[in-house]
PDB file of C-alpha atoms in Angstrom:
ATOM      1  CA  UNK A   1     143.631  93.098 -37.914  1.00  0.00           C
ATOM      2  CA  UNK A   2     141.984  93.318 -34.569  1.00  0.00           C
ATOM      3  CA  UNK A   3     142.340  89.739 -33.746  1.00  0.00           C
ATOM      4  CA  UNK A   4     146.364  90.129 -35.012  1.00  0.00           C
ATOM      5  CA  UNK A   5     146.519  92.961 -32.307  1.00  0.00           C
ATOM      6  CA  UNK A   6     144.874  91.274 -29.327  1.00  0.00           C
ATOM      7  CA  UNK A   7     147.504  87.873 -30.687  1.00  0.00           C
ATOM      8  CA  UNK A   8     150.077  90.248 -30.485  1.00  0.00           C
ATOM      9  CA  UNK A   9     149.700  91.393 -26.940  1.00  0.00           C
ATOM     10  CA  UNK A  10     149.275  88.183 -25.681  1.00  0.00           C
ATOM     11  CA  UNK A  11     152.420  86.774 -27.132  1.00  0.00           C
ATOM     12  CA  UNK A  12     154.660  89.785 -26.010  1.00  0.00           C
ATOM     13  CA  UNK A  13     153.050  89.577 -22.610  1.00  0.00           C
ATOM     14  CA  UNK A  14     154.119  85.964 -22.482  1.00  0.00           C
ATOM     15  CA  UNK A  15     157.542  86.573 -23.774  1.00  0.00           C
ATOM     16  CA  UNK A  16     158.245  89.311 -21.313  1.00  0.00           C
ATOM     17  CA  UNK A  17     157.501  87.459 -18.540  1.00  0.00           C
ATOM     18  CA  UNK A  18     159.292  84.658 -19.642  1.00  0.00           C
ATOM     19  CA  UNK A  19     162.526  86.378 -19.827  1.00  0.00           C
ATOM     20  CA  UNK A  20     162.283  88.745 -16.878  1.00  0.00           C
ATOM     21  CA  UNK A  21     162.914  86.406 -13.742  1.00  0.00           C
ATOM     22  CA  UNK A  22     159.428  87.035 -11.791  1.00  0.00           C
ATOM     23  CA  UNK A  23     159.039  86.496  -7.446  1.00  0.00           C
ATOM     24  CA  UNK A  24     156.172  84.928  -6.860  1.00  0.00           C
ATOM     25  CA  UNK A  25     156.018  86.815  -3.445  1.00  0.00           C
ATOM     26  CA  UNK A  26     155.745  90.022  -4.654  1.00  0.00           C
ATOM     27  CA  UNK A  27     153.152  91.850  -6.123  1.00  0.00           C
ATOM     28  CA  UNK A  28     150.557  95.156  -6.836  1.00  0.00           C
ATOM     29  CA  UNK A  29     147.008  95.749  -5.488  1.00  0.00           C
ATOM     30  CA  UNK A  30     144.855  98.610  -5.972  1.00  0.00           C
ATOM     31  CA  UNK A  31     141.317  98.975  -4.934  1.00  0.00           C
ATOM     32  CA  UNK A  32     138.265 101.218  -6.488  1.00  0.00           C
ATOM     33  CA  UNK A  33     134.672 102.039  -6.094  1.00  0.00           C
ATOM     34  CA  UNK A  34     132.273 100.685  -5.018  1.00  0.00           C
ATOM     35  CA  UNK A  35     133.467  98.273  -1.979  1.00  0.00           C
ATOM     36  CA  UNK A  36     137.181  99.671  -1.739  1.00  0.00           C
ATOM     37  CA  UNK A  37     138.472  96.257  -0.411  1.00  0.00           C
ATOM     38  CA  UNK A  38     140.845  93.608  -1.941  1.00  0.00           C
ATOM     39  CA  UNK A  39     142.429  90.881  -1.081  1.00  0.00           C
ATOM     40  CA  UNK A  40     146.892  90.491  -0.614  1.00  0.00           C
ATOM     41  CA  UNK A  41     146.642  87.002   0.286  1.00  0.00           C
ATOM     42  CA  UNK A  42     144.534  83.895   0.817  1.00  0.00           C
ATOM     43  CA  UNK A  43     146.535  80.876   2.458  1.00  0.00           C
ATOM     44  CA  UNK A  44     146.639  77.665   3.871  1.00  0.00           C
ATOM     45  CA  UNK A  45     149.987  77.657   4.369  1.00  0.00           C
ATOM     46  CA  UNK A  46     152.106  78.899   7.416  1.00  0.00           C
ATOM     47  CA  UNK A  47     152.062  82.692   8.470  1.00  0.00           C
ATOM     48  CA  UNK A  48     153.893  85.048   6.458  1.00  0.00           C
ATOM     49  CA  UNK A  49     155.108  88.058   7.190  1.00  0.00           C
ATOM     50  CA  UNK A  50     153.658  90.761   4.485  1.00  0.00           C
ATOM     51  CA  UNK A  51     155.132  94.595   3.761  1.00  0.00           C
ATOM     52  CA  UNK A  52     152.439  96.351   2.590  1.00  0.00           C
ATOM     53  CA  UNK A  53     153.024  99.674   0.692  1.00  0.00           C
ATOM     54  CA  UNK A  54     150.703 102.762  -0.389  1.00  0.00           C
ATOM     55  CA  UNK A  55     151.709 104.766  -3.227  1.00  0.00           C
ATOM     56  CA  UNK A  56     148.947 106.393  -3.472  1.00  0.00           C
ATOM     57  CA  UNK A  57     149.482 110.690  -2.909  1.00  0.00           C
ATOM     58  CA  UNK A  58     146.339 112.881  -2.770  1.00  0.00           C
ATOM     59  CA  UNK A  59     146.136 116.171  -4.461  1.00  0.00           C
ATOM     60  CA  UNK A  60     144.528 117.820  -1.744  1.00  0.00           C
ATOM     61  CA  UNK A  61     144.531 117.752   1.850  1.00  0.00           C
ATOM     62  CA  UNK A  62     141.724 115.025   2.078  1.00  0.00           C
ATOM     63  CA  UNK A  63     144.152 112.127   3.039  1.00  0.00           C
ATOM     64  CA  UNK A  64     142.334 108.732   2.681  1.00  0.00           C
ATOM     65  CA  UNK A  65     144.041 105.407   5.488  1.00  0.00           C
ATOM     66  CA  UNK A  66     143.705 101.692   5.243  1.00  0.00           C
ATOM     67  CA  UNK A  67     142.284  99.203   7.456  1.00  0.00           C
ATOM     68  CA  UNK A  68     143.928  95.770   7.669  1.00  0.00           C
ATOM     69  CA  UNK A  69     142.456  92.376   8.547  1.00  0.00           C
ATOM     70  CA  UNK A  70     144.540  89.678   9.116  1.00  0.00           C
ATOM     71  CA  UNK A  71     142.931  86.144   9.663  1.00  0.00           C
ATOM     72  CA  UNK A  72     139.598  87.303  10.045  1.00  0.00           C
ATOM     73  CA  UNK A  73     140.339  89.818  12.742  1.00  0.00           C
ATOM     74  CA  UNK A  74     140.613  93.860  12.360  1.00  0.00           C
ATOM     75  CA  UNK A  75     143.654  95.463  13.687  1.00  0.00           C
ATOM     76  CA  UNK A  76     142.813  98.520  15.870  1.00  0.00           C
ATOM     77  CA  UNK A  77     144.968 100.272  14.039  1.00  0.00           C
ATOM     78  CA  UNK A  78     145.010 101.742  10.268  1.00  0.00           C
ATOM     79  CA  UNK A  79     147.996 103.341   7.748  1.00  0.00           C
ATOM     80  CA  UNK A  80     148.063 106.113   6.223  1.00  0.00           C
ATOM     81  CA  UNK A  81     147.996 106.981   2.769  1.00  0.00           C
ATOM     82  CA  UNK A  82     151.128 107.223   1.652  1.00  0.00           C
ATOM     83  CA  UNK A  83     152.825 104.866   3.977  1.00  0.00           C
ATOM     84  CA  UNK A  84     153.094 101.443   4.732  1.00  0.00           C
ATOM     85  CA  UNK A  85     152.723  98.239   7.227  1.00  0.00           C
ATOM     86  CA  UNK A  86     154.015  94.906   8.205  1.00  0.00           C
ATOM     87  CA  UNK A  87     152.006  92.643   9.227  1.00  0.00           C
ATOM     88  CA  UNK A  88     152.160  88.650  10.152  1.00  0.00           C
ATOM     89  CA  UNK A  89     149.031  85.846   8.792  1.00  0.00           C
ATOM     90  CA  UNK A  90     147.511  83.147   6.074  1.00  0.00           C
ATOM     91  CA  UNK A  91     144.758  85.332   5.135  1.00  0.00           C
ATOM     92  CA  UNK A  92     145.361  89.414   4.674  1.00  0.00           C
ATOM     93  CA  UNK A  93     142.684  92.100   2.974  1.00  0.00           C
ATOM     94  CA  UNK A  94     142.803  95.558   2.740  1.00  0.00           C
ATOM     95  CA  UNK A  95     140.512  98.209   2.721  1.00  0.00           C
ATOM     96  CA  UNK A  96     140.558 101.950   1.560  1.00  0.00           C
ATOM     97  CA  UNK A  97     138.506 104.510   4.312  1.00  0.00           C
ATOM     98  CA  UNK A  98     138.686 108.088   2.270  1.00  0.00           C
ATOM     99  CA  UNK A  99     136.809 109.926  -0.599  1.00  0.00           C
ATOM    100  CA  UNK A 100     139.516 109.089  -3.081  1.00  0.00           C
ATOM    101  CA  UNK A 101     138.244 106.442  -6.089  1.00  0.00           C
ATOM    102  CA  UNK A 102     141.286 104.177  -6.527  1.00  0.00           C
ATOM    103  CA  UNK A 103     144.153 103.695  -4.368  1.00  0.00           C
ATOM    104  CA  UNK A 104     147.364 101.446  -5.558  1.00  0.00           C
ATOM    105  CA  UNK A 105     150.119 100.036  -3.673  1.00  0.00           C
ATOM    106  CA  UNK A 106     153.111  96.863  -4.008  1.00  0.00           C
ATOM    107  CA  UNK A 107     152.863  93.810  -1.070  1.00  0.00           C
ATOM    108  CA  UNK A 108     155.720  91.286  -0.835  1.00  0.00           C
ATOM    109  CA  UNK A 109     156.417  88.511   1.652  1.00  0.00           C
ATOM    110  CA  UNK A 110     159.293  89.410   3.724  1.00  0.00           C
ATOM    111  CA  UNK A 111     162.383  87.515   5.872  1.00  0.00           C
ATOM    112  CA  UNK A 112     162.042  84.574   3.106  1.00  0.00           C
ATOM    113  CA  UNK A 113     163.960  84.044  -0.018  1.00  0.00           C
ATOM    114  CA  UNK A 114     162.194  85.445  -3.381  1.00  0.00           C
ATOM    115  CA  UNK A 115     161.270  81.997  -4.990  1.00  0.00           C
ATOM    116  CA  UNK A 116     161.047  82.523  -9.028  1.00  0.00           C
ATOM    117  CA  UNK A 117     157.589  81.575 -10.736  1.00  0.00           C
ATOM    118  CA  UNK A 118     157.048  80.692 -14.207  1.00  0.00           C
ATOM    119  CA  UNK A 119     153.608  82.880 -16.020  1.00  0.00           C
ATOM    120  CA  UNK A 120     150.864  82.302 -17.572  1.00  0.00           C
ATOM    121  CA  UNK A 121     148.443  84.428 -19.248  1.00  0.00           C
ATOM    122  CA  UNK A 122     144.305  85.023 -18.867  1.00  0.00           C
ATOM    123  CA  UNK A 123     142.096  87.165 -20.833  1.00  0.00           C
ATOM    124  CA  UNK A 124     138.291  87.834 -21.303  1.00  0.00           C
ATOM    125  CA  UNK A 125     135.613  89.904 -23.081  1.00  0.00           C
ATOM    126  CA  UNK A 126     133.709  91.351 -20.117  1.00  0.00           C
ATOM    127  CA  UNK A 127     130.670  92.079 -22.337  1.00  0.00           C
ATOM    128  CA  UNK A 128     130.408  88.270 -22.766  1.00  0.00           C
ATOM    129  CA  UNK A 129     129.934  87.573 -18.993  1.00  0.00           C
ATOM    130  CA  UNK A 130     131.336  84.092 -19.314  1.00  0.00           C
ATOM    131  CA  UNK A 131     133.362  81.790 -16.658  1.00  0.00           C
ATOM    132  CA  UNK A 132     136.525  81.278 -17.888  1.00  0.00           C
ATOM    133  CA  UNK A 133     139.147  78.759 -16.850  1.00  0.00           C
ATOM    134  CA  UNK A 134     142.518  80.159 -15.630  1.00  0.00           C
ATOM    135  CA  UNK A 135     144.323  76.823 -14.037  1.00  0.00           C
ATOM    136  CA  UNK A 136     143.360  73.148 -13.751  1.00  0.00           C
ATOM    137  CA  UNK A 137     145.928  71.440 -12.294  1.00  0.00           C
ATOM    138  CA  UNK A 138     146.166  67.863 -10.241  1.00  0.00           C
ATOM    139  CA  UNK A 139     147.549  68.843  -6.673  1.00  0.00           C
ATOM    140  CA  UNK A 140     146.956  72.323  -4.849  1.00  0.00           C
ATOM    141  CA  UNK A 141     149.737  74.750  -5.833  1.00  0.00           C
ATOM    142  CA  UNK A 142     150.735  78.112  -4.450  1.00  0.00           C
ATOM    143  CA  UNK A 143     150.096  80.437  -7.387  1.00  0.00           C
ATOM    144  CA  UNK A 144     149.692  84.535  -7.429  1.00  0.00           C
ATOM    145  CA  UNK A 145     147.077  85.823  -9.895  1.00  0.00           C
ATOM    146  CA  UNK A 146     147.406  89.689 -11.430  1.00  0.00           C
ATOM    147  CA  UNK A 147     145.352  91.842 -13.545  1.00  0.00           C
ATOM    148  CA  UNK A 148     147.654  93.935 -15.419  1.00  0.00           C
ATOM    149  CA  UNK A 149     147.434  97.716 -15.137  1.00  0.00           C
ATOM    150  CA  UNK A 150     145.298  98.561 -18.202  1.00  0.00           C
ATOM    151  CA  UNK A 151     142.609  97.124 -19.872  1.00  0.00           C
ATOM    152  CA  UNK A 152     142.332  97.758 -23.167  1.00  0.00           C
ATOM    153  CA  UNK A 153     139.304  99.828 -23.820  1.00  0.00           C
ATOM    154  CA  UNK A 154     137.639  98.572 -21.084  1.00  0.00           C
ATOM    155  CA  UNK A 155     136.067 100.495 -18.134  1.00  0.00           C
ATOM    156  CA  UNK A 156     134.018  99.790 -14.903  1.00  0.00           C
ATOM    157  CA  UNK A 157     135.237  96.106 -14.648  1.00  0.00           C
ATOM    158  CA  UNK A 158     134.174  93.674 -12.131  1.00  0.00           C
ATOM    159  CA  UNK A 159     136.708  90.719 -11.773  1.00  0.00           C
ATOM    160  CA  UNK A 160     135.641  87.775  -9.497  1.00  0.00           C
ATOM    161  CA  UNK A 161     137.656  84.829  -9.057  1.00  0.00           C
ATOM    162  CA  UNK A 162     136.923  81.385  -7.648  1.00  0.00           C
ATOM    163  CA  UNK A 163     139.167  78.510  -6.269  1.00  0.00           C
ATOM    164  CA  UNK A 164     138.537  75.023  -6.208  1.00  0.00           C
ATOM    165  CA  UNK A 165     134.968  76.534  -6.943  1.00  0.00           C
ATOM    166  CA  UNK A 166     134.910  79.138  -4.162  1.00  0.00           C
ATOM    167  CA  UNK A 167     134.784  82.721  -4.829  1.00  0.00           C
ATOM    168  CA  UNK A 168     137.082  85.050  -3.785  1.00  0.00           C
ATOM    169  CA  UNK A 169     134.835  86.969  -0.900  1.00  0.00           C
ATOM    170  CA  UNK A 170     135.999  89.442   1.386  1.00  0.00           C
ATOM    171  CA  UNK A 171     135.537  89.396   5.158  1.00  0.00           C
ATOM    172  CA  UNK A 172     132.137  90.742   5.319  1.00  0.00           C
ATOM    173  CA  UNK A 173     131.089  87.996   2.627  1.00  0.00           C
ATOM    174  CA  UNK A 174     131.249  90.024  -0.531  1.00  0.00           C
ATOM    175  CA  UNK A 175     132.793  88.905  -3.627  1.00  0.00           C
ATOM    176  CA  UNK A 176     136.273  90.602  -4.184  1.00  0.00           C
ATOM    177  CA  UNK A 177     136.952  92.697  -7.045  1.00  0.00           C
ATOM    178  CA  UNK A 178     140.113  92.275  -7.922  1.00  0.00           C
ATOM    179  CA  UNK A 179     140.640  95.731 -10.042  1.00  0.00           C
ATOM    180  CA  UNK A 180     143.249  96.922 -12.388  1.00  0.00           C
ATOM    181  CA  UNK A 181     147.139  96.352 -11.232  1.00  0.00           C
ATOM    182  CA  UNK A 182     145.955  94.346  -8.221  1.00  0.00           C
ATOM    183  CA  UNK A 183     146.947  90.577  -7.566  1.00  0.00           C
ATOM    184  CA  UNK A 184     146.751  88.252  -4.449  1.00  0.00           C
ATOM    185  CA  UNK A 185     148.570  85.480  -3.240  1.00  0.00           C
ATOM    186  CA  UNK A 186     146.396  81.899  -2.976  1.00  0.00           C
ATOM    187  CA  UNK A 187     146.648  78.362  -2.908  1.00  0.00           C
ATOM    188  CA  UNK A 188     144.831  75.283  -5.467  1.00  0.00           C
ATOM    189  CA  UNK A 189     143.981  73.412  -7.551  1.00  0.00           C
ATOM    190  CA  UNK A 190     141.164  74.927  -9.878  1.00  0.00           C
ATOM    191  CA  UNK A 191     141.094  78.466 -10.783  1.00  0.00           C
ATOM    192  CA  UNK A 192     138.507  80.288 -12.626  1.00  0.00           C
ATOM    193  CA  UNK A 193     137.168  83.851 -13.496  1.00  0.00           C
ATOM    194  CA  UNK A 194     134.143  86.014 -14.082  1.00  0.00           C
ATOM    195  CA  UNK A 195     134.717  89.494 -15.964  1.00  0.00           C
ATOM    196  CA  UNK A 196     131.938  92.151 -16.035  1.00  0.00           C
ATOM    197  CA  UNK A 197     131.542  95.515 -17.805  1.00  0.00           C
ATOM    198  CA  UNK A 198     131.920  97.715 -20.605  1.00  0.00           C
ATOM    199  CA  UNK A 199     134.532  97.713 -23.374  1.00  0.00           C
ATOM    200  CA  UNK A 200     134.267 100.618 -26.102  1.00  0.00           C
ATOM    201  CA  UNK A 201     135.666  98.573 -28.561  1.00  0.00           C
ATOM    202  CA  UNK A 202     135.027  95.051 -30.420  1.00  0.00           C
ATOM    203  CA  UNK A 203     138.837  94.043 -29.672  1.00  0.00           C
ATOM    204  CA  UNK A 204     138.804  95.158 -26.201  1.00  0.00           C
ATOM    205  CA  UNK A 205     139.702  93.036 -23.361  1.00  0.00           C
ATOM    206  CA  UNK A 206     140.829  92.794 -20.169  1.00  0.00           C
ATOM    207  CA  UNK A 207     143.847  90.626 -18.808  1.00  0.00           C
ATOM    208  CA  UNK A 208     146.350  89.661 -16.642  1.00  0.00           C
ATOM    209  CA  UNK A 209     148.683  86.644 -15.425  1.00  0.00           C
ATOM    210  CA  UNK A 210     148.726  83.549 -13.014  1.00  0.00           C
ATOM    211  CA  UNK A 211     152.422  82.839 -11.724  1.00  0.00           C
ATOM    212  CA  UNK A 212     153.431  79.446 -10.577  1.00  0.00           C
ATOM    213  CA  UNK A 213     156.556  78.214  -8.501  1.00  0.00           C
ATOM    214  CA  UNK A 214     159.225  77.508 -11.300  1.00  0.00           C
ATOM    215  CA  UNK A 215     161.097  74.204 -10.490  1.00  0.00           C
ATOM    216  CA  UNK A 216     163.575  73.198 -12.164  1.00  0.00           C
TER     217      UNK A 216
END
């Protein structure tokens, strides 16, 4: 019965996104404890130009802002919570200054025409600690890879991803942690995952999707 549920998921998850036309320039990210960083895009391609929004509202007065890095380089200037930016790179990461624990937000590539992507679906035990295999394809592709916004029974995650066998790091050389509802745009050939943490359940797993460029 477990295993029918966990099927189940998977197969709806597939069908929705196969019906529901899907731009593979827009997307979520969120960011939590303990680094507070993630990553909206990692590029080869030309500069885009990104529209980055919080929706994050505090209950009290203790309003947390963001400080972007585009190419390597810090702006001098940060957002607030709340609000939004647009900003112009290849490479773009975002990180939460504040006492607040998670912080969510949508990013989408602007002045260019929404191209349509095609889905695929990823999933993982994080108790098992294993490497799984997301994408193997033959020539480097634009793709955009999401965790979806709850994980079944699962808490205190850790999701690291690699491309063409690098990981994911942010600009001070940590491994991102791509957390729940948060997705970044990349480019390759070879993608893989790592899932950590605790699940409170046998049929408990986390998941989430890798979009490609549909062509027709």
């Amino acid at each position: 019965m477990k295993k029918n549920t966990f099927l189940l998921i998977l197969f709806c998850t597939v069908n929705l996104c196969a019906q529901t036309p899907v731009n593979l320039y827009k997307g979520t990210w969120s960011t939590v404890n303990p680094n507070k960083a993630t990553l909206i895009c990692n590029s080869t391609v030309s500069n885009r130009i990104y529209r980055i929004i919080n929706g994050t509202m505090s209950a009290d007065n203790a309003f947390d802002d963001y400080t972007i890095i585009v190419d390597g380089i810090e702006l001098p200037r940060r957002f607030m919570e709340g609000g939004g930016v647009v900003v112009e790179g290849k490479r773009v990461e975002l990180r939460q200054n504040g006492v607040s624990t998670v912080s969510i937000g949508v990013w989408e590539i602007i002045q260019k025409q929404a191209v349509e992507a095609i889905a695929s679906t990823w999933a993982a035990k994080p108790e098992l600690n294993k490497e799984l295999l997301v994408a193997d394809l033959k020539t480097a592709q634009e793709f955009q890879f999401s965790v979806n916004s709850e994980s079944i029974g699962c808490k205190q995650n850790f999701i690291e991803v690699a491309v063409d066998g690098n990981t994911v790091k942010d600009n001070d050389g940590r491994p991102v942690n791509f957390a729940a509802s948060s997705s970044f745009l990349g480019e390759g050939k070879r993608i893989t995952i790592k899932v950590s943490g605790q699940c409170s359940a046998n049929n408990s797993f986390v998941s989430g999707s890798l979009l490609l460029r549909k062509i027709e």
